[in-house]
Short mmCIF file of C-alpha atoms in Angstrom, two decimals:
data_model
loop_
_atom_site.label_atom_id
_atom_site.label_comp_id
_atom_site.label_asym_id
_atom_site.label_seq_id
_atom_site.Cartn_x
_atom_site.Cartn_y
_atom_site.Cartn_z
CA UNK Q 1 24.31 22.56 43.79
CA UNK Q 2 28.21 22.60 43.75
CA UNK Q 3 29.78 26.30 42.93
CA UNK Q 4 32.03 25.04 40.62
CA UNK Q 5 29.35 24.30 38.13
CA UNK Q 6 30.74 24.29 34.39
CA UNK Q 7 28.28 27.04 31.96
CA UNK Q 8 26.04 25.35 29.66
CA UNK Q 9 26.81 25.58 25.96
CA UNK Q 10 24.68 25.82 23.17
CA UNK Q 11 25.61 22.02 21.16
CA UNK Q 12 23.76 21.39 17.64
CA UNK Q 13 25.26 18.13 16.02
CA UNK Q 14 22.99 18.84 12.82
CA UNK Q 15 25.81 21.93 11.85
CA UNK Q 16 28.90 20.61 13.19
CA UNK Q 17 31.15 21.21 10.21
CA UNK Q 18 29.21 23.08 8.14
CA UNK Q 19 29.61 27.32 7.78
CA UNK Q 20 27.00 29.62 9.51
CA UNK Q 21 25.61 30.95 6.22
CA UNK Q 22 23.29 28.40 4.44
CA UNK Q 23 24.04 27.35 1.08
CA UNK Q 24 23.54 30.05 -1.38
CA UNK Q 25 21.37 27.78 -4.25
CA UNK Q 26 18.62 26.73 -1.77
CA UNK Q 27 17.15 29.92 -0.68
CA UNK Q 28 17.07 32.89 -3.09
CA UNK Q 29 13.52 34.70 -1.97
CA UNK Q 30 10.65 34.57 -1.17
CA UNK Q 31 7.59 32.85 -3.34
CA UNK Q 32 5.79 34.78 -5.25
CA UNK Q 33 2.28 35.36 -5.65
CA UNK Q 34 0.00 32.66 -6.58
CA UNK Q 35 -1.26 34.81 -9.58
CA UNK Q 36 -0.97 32.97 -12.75
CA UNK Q 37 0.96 34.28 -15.94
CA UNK Q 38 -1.03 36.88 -18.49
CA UNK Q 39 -3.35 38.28 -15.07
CA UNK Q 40 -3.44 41.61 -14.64
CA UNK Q 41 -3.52 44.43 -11.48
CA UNK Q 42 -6.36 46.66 -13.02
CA UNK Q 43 -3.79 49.58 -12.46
CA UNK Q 44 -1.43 48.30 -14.35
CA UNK Q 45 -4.08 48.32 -17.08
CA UNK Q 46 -4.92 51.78 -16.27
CA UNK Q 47 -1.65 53.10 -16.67
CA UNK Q 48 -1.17 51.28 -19.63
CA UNK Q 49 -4.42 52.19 -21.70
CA UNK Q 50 -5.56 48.77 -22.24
CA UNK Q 51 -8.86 48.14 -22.43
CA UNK Q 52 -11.29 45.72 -20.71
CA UNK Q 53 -13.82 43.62 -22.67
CA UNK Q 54 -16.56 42.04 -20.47
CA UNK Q 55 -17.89 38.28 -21.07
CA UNK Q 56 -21.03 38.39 -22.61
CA UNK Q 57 -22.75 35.46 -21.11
CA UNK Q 58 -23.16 37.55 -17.98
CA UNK Q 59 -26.03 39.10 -19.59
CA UNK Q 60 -27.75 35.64 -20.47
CA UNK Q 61 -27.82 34.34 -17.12
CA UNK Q 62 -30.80 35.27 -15.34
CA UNK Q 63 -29.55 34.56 -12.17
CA UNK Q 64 -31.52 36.35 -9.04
CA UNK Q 65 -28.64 38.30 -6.62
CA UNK Q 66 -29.89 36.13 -3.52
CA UNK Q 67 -29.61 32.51 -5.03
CA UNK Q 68 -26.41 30.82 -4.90
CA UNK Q 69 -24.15 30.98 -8.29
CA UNK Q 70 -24.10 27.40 -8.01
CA UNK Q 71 -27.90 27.14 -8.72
CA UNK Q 72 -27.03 28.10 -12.72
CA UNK Q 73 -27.76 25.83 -15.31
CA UNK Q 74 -24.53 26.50 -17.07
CA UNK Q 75 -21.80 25.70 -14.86
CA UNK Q 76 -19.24 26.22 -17.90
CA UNK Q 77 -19.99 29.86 -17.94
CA UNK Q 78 -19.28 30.08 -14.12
CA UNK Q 79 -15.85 29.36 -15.11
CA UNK Q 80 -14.80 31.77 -17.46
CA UNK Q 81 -12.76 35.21 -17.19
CA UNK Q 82 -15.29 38.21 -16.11
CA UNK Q 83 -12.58 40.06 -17.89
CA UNK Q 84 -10.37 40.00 -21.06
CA UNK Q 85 -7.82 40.53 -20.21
CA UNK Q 86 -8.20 39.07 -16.87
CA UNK Q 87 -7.82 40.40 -13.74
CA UNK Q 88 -6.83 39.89 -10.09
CA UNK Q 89 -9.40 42.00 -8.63
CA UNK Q 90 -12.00 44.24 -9.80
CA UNK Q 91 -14.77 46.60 -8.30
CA UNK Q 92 -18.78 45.99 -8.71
CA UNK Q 93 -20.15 49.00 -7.95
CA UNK Q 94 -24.56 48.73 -7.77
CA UNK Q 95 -26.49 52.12 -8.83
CA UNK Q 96 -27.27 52.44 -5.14
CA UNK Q 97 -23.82 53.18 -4.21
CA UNK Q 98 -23.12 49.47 -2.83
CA UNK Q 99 -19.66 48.21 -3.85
CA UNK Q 100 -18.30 44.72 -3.49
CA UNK Q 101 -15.30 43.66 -5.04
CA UNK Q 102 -14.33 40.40 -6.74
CA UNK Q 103 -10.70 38.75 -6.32
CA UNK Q 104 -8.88 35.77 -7.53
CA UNK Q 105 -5.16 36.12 -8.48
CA UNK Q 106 -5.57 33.78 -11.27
CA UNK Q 107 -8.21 35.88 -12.83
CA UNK Q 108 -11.31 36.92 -12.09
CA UNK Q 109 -14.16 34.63 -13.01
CA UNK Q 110 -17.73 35.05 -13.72
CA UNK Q 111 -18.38 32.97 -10.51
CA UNK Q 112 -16.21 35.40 -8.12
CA UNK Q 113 -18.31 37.98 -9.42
CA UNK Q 114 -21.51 36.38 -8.85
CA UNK Q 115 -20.08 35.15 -5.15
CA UNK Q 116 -19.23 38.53 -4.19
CA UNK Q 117 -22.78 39.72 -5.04
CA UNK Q 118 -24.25 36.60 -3.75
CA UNK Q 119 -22.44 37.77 -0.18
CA UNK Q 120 -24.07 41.03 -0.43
CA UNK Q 121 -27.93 39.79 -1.28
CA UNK Q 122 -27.94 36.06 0.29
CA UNK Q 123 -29.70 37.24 3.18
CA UNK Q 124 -32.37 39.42 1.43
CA UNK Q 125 -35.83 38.00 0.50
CA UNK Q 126 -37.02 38.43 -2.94
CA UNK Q 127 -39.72 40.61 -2.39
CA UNK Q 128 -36.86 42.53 -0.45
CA UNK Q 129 -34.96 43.45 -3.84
CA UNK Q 130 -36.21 45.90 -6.17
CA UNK Q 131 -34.73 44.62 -9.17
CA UNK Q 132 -33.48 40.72 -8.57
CA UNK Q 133 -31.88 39.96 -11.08
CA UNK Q 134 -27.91 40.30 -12.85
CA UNK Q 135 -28.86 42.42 -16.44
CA UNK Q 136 -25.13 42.18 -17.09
CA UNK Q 137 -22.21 44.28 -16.26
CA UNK Q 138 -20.66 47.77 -18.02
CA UNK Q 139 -17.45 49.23 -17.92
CA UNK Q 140 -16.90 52.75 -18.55
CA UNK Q 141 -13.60 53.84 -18.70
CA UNK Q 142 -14.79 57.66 -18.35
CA UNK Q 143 -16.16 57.08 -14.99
CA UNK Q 144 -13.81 54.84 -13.10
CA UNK Q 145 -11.36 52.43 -15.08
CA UNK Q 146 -10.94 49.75 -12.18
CA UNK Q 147 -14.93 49.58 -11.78
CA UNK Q 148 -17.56 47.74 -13.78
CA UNK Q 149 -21.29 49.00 -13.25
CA UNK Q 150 -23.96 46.08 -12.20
CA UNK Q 151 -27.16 46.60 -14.19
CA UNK Q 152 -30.13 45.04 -12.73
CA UNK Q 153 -33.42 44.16 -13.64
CA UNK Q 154 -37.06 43.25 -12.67
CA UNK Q 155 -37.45 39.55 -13.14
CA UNK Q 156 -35.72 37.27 -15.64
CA UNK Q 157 -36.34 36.10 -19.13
CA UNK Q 158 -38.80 32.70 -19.09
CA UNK Q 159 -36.77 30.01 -18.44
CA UNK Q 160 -39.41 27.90 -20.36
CA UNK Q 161 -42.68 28.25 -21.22
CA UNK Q 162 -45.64 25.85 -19.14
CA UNK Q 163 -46.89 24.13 -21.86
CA UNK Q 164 -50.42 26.08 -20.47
CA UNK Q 165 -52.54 28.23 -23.42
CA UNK Q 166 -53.01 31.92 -22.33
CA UNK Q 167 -56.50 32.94 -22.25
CA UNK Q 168 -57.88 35.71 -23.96
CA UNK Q 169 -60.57 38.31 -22.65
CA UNK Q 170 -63.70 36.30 -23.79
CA UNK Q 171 -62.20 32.96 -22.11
CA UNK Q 172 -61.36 31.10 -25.12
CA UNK Q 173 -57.99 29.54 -25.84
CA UNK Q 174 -55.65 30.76 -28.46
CA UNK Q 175 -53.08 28.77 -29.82
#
């Protein structure tokens, strides 16, 4: 090494004749959100009064809390708003005291519900669960305004009946 070595400098050829700042119409901030337009933060509709209307096909479904939401006949329903008006995340809160909580900034859809409580129960065996299967969901606003109640129940409606003819007492067969 010679001791009249020259200090390295720091050369970028891709700025050479341009200014330090970058152009002001390129970068104005930063993205926002994902969340689509006419989705709500469940506090916002708190502190606004508005209230929350539930879908009723959640209370048609039958589905059991440890089978996949993907298992239901009626995919259609999967995809519609839990909510009107929709939101980005709301609580599920089980009459035990277990509480899962649904998200999707687009709006929460009956299927994020159902995968959030799916998460929960996936690993429990039927005869594990008390009451199996989704009743339906309630909101009351007295209790808790960013929480909807799960109501479960026993065993589901008859999907269809076995084409068998019940028996009475005696042995014979009613039609």
């Amino acid at each position: 090494m010679s001791s009249d070595a020259v200090p390295l400098t720091k050369v970028d050829s891709a700025i050479s004749g341009l200014s330090s700042s970058p152009p002001e119409s390129k970068i104005k901030h930063r993205r926002a959100s994902s969340s689509a337009a006419g989705v709500y933060n469940i506090n916002d509709l708190e502190s606004e009064g508005k209230e929350l209307l539930i879908a009723k096909e959640t209370q048609k479904l039958n589905w059991k809390l440890n089978t996949s939401p993907a298992t239901l006949e009626d995919k259609e329903v999967l995809k519609k708003f839990l909510t009107t008006p929709p939101v980005k995340k709301i609580d599920l809160h089980f009459p035990l005291g277990l509480e899962v909580t649904a998200r999707n900034m687009k709006g929460v859809t009956i299927k994020d519900a159902l995968d959030a409580i799916h998460k929960q129960f996936k690993k429990k065996a039927d005869d594990e669960l008390e009451l199996p299967v989704l009743a339906g969901f309630e909101w009351d606003k007295e209790e808790s305004w960013t929480r909807l109640k799960v109501h479960q129940k026993k065993e589901g409606a008859p999907t269809s009946s076995g084409g068998k003819k019940k028996k009475n007492k005696a042995g014979v067969e009613e039609e």
